Coordinates of C-alpha atoms and ligand atoms in Angstrom, one line a residue:
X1 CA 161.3 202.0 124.5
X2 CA 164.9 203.0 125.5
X3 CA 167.2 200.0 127.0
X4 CA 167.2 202.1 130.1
X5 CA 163.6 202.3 130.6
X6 CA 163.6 198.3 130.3
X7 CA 165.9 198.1 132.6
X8 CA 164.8 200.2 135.2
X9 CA 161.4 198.3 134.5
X10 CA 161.8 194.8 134.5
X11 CA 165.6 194.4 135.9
X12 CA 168.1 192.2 134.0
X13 CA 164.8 189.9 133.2
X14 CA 165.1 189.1 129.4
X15 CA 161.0 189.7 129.0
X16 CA 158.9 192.2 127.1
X17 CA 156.0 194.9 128.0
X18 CA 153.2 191.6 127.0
X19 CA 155.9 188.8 130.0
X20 CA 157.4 187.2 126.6
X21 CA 160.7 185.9 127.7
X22 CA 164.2 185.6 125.6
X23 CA 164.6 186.8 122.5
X24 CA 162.3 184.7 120.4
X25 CA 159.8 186.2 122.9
X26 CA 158.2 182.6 122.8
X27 CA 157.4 182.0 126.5
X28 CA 155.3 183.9 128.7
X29 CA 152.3 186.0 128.2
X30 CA 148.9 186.4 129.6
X31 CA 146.5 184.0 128.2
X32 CA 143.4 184.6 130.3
X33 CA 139.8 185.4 129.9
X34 CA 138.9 189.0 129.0
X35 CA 137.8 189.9 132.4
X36 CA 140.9 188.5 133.9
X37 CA 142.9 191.4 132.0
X38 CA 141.7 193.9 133.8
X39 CA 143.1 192.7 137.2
X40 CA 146.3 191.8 135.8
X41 CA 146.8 195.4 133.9
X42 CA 145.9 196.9 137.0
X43 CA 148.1 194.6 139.0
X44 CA 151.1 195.6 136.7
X45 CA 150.9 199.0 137.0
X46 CA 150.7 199.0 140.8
X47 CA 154.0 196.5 140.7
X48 CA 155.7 198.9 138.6
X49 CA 155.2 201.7 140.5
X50 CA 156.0 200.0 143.9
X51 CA 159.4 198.5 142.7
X52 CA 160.3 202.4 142.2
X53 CA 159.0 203.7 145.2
X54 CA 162.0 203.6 147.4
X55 CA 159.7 203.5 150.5
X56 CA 157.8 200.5 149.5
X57 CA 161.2 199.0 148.8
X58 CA 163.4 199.9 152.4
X59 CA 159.9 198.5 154.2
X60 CA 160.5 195.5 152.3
X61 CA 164.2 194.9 152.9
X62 CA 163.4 195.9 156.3
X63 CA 161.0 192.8 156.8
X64 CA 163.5 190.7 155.1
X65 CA 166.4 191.1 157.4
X66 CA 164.2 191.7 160.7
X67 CA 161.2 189.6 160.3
X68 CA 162.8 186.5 157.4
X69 CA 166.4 187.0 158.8
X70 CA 167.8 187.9 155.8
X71 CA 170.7 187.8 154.6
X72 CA 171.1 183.9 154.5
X73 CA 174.7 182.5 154.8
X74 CA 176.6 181.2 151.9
X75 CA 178.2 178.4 153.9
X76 CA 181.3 176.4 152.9
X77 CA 180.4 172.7 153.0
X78 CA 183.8 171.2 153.2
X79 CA 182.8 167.6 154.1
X80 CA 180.9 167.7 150.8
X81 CA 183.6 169.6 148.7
X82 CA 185.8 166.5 150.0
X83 CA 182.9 163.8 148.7
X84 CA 182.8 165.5 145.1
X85 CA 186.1 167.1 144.9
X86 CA 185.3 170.4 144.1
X87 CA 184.3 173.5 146.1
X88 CA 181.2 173.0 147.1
X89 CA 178.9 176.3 148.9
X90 CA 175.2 175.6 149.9
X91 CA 173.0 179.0 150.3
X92 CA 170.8 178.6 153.5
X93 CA 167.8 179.5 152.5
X94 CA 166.4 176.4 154.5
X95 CA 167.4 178.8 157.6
X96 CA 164.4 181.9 156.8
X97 CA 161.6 181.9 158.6
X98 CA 159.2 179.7 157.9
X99 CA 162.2 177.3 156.3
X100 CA 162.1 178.5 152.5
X101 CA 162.6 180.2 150.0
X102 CA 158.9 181.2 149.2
X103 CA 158.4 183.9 152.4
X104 CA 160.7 186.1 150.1
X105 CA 157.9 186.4 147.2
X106 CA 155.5 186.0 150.0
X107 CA 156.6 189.0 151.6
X108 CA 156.9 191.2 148.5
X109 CA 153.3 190.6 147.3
X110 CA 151.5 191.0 150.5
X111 CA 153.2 194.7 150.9
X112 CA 151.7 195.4 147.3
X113 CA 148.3 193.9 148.7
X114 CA 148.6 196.2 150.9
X115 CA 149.6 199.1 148.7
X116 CA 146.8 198.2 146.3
X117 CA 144.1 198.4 149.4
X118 CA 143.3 194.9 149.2
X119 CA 142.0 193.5 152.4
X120 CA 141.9 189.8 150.9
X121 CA 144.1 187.8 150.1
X122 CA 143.9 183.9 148.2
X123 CA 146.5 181.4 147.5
X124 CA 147.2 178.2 146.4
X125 CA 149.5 175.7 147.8
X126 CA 150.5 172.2 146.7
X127 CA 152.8 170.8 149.9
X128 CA 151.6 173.4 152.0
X129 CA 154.9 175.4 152.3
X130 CA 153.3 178.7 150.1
X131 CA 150.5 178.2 152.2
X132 CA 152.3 178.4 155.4
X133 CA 154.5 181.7 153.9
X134 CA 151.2 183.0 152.6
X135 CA 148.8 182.8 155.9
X136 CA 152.2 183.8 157.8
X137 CA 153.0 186.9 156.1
X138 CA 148.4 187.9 156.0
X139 CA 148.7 187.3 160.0
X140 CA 151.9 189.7 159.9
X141 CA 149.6 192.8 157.9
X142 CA 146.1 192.0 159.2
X143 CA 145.1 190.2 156.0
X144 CA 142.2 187.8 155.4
X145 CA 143.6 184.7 154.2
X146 CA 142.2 181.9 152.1
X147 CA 144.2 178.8 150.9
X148 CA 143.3 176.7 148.2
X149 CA 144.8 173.0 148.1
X150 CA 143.9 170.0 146.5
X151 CA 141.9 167.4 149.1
X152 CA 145.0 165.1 148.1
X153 CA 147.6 167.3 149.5
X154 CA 145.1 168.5 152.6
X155 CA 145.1 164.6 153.6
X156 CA 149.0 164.3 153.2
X157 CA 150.1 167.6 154.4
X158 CA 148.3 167.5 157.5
X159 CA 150.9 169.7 159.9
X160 CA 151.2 172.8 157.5
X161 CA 147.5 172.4 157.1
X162 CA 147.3 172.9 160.6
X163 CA 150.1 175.4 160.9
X164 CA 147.7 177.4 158.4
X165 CA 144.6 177.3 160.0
X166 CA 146.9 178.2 163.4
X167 CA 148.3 181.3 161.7
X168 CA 144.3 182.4 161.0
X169 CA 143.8 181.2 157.4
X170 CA 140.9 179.5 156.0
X171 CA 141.8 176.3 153.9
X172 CA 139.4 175.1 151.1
X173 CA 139.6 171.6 149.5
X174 CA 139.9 171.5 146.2
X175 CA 137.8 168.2 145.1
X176 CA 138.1 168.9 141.4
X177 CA 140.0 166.9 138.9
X178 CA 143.2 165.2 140.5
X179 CA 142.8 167.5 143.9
X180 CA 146.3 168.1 143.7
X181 CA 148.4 171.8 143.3
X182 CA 147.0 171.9 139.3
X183 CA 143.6 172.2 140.3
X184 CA 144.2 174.6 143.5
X185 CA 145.9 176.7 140.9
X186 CA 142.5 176.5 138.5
X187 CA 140.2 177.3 141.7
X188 CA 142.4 179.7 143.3
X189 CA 142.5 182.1 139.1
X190 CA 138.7 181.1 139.5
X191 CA 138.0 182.5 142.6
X192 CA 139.8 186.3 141.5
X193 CA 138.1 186.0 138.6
X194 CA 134.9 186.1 140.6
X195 CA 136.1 188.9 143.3
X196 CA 138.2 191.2 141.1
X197 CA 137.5 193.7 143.3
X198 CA 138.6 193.3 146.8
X199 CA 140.9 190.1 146.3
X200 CA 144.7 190.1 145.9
X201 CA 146.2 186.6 144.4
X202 CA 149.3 185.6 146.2
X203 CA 150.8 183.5 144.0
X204 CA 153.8 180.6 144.8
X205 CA 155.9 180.7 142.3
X206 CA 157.5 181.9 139.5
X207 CA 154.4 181.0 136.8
X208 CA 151.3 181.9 135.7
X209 CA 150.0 184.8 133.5
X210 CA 151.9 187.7 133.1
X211 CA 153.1 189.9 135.3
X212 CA 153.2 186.9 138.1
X213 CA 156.7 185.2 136.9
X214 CA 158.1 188.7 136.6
X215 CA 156.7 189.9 139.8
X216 CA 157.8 186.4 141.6
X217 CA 161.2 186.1 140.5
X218 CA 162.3 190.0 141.2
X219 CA 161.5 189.1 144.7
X220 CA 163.3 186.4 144.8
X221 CA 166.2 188.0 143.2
X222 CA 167.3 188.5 146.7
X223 CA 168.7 185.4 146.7
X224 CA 171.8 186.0 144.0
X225 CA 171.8 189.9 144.8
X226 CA 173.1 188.2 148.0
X227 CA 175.6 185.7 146.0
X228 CA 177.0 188.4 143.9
X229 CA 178.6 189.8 147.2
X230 CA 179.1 187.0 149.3
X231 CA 180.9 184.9 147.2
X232 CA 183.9 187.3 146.2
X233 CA 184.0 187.6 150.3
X234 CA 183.4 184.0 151.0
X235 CA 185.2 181.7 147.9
X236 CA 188.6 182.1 146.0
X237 CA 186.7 183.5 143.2
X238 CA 184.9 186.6 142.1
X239 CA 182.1 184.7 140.5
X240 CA 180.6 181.0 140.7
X241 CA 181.6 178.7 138.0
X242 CA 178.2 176.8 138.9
X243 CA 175.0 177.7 140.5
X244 CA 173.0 174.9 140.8
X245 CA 168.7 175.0 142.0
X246 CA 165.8 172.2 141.7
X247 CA 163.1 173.5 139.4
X248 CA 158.9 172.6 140.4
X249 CA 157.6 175.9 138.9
X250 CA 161.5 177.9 139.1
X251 CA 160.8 180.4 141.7
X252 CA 163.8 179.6 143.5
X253 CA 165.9 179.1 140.6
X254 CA 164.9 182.1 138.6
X255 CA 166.1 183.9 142.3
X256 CA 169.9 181.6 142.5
X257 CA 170.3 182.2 138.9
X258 CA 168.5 186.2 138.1
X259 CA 172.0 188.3 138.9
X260 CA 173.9 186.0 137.0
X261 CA 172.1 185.9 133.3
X262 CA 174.1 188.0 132.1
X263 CA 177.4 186.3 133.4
X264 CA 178.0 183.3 130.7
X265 CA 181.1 181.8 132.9
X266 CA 178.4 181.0 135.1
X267 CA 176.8 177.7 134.4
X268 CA 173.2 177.7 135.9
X269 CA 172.0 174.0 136.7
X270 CA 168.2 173.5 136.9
X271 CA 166.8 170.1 138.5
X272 CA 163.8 168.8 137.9
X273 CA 162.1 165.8 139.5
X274 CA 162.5 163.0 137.5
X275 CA 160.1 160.7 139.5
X276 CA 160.3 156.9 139.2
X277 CA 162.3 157.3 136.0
X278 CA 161.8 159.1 133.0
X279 CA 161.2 156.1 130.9
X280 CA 158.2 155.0 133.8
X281 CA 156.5 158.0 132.5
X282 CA 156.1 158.5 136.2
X283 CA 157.3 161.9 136.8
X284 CA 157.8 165.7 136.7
X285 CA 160.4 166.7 134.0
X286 CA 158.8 169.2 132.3
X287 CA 162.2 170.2 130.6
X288 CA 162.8 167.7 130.0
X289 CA 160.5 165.8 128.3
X290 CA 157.7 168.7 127.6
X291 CA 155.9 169.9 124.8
X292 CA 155.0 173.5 124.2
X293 CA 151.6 174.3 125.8
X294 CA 149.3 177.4 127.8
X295 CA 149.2 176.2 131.2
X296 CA 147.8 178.1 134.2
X297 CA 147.7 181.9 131.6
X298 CA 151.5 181.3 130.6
X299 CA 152.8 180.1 127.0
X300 CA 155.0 177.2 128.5
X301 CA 156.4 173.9 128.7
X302 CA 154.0 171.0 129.8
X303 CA 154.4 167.1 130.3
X304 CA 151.5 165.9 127.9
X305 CA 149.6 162.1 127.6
X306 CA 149.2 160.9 123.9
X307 CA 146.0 162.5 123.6
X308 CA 148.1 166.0 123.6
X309 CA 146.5 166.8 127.5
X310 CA 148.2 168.1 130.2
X311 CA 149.4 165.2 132.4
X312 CA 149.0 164.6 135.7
X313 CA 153.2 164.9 137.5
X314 CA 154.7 162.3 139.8
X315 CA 157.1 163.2 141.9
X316 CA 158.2 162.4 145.6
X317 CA 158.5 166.0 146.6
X318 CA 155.3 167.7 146.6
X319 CA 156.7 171.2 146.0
X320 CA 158.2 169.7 142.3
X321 CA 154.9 167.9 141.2
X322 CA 154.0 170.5 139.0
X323 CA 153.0 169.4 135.1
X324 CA 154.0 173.0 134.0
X325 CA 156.9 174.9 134.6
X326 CA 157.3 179.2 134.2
X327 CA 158.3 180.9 131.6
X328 CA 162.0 182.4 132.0
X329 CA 162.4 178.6 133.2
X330 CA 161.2 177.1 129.5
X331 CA 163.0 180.2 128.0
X332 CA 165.9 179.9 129.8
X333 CA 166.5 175.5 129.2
X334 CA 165.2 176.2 125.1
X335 CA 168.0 178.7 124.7
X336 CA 170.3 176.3 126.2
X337 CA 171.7 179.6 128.7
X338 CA 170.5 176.8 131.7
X339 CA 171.4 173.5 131.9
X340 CA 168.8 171.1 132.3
X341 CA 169.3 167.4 134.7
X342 CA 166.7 165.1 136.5
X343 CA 167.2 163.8 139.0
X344 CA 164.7 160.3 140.4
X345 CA 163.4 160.0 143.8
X346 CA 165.4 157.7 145.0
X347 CA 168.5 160.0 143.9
X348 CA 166.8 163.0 145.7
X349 CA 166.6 161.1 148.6
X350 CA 169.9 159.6 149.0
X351 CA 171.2 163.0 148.4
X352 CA 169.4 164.4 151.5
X353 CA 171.1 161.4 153.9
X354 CA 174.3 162.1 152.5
X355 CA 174.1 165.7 153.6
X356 CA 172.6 164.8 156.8
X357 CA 175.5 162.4 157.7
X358 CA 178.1 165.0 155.8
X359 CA 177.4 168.3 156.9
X360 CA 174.9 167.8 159.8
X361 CA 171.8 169.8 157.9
X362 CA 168.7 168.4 156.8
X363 CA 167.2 169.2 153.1
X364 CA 163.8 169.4 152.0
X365 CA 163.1 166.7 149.7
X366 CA 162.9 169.5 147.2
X367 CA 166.2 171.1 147.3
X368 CA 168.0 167.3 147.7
X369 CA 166.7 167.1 144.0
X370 CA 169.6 170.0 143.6
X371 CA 171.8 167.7 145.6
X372 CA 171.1 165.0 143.7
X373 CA 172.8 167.2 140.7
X374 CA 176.2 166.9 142.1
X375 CA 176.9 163.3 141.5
X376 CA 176.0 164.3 137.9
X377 CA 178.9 167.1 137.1
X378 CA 182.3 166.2 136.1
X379 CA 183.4 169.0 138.3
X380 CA 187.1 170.1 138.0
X381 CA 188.7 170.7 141.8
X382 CA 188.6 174.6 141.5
X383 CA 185.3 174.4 140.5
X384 CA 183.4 177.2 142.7
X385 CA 179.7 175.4 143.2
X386 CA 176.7 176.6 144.9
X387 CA 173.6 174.6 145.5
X388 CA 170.5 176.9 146.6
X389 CA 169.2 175.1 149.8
X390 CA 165.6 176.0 148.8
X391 CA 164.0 174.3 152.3
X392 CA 164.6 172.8 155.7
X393 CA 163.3 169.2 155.8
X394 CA 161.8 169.0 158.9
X395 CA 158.2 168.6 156.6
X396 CA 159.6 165.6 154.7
X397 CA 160.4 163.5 158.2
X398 CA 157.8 160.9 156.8
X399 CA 159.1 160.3 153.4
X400 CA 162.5 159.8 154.5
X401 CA 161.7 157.3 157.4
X402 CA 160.0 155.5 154.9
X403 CA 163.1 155.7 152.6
X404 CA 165.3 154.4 155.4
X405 CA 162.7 151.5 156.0
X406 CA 162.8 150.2 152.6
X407 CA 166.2 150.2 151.8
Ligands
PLP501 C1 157.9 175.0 146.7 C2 159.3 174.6 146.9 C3 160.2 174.3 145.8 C4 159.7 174.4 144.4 O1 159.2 175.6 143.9 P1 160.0 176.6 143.0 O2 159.0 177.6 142.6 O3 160.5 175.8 141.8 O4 161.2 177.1 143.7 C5 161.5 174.0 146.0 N1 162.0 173.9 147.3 C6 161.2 174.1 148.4 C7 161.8 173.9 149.7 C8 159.8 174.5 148.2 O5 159.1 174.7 149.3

């Protein structure tokens, strides 16, 4: 294959015809039953094709600037700056409809459902935001919509279980194993597995077999497509000297950090949820403290018990209690081109009062894990640094009432 044929193909993604990622093409993959393959061949080529179609593409953009309210502002945070002594921008992704990042995938794989002919469409959903971007974007195209979530996360995500059901989704309870986002994924590949024919798997982030984290992340490229001009525009320099995104399966990281890969000035920060610690064993640093492992149909990194299983995470923030992560993510932190930080809970969440009292916005419990990141830095004062805002954290009133109450 020519270099320009790759790149036309798959973008500035370092990843192979097979979704191997880096050059020691050691993440990634499809590892799936036989009958799986079909779907995922066939959902390939329709991807392929629909990323060149310029029509599928301007309907699209279209949606994201009408319907998401696209593009997102790149806002100075001077208060901040002040706090950490550097030059501190936050990308608003908390402000798109729906209050994340995940409508932007969300958006770009319904339109292929619809391309394809699908009329159904399954998810899975752990805190209940892909859920709500998901059942929001099959109510906008006349989709059927079923949502599976672990019965945990149905009892403690009431609202956007309800927000789900409003928008004309049907949500299934996952009782199996822990009932948390790990086994709504295993249902969720089950249940396409079954109905290869008519169903269309809407997946949240950036993982899975091959071509999801491809698929996922060009989606959210949006995200630094938008930095690449707004900061030149916005900031004293052409380029960021930092971009800095939390990491539960890297959907909105591999989007903050996809049109700067290729930039090595750039330093790409990826924060994962260190829990209660990472010496309590009690959390969800996969980067961290992983082992190399097929998760979910994707060569990745895992967090593992002695016995060499896949561990159940612990983290806070339901959108980072993931025991995987994807594969550009693993690629990416083994190659050393990101850097890796955790941050605990009870950083996260002092992170989100500080930018409440600071700058007036509220985080999701998610992106205050990026936050959290900033204490962390020895930052010089020039330092141009941008935190992707992944969420709004009007979802994550509870946990920080119950924050304030204990300290
Ligand atoms: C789901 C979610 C995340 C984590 O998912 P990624 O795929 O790693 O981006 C982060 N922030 C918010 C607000 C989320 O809803």
């Amino acid at each position: 294959m020519t270099e320009d044929y790759n790149q036309r193909k798959h973008g500035v993604l370092p990843v192979d015809d097979k979704g191997y990622y880096g050059s020691d093409h050691r993440f990634g993959g499809a590892y799936v039953p036989e009958e799986l393959k079909k779907n995922l061949d066939e959902l390939a080529e329709a991807y392929y094709a629909a990323i060149a179609d310029p029509a599928f593409i301007g309907e699209y953009r279209s949606l994201l600037r009408n319907y998401v309210g696209r593009p997102s502002p790149l806002y100075h945070a001077a208060r901040l700056s002040e706090l950490y002594g550097c030059d501190i921008y936050l990308k608003r992704e908390d402000l798109n409809h729906t209050g994340a990042h995940k409508i932007n995938n969300a958006l770009g794989l319904a339109l292929l459902a619809v391309r394809m002919g699908k009329k159904r469409v399954i998810a899975e959903t752990g805190a209940g935001q892909h859920g709500v971007a998901a059942a929001t974007v099959c109510a906008l195209m006349g989709l059927e919509c079923t949502i599976y979530m672990g019965a945990v996360d149905v009892a403690r995500q009431k609202p956007n279980v309800e927000r789900m059901k409003m928008l004309g989704a049907n949500v299934v309870s996952v009782e199996q194993g822990g009932a948390t986002l790990q086994d709504a994924v295993d249902a969720a590949l089950a249940e396409w597995t079954r109905h290869r024919e008519d169903t269309f798997y809407l997946i949240g982030s950036a993982v899975g077999p091959h071509p999801f984290p491809e698929m996922v992340t060009t989606f959210q490229s949006v995200i630094s497509e938008e930095l690449k001009s707004q900061v030149p525009f916005l900031t004293p320099k052409t380029s960021p000297d930092y971009v800095i995104a939390c990491v539960g399966g890297g959907s909105n990281a591999s989007g903050a950090f996809y049109h700067f890969l290729d930039d090595k000035e750039v330093t790409l920060v990826g924060v994962e949820a260190a829990g209660h610690g990472i010496a309590s064993g009690e959390h969800a640093a996969t980067m961290t403290t992983g082992e190399e492992t097929v998760l979910h149909g994707s060569r990745t990194l895992s967090i593992k018990d002695e016995e060499g299983n896949v561990k159940p995470p612990y983290s806070v923030s339901a959108g980072l209690d993931y025991p995987g992560v994807g594969p550009l993510m693993a690629s990416l932190a083994s190659s050393g081109r990101m850097r890796v930080l955790a941050a605990t809970d009870d950083q996260a969440l002092e992170a989100a009062f500080m930018l409440a009292r600071t700058e007036g916005i509220i985080p999701a419990v998610e992106s205050a894990h990026a936050l959290a990141a900033l204490a962390m830095i020895d930052f010089k004062p020039d330092d141009v640094v941008v935190v992707n805002l992944s969420g709004r954290g009007d979802k994550d009133m509870l946990t920080f009432m119950n924050y304030a109450a204990r300290k």
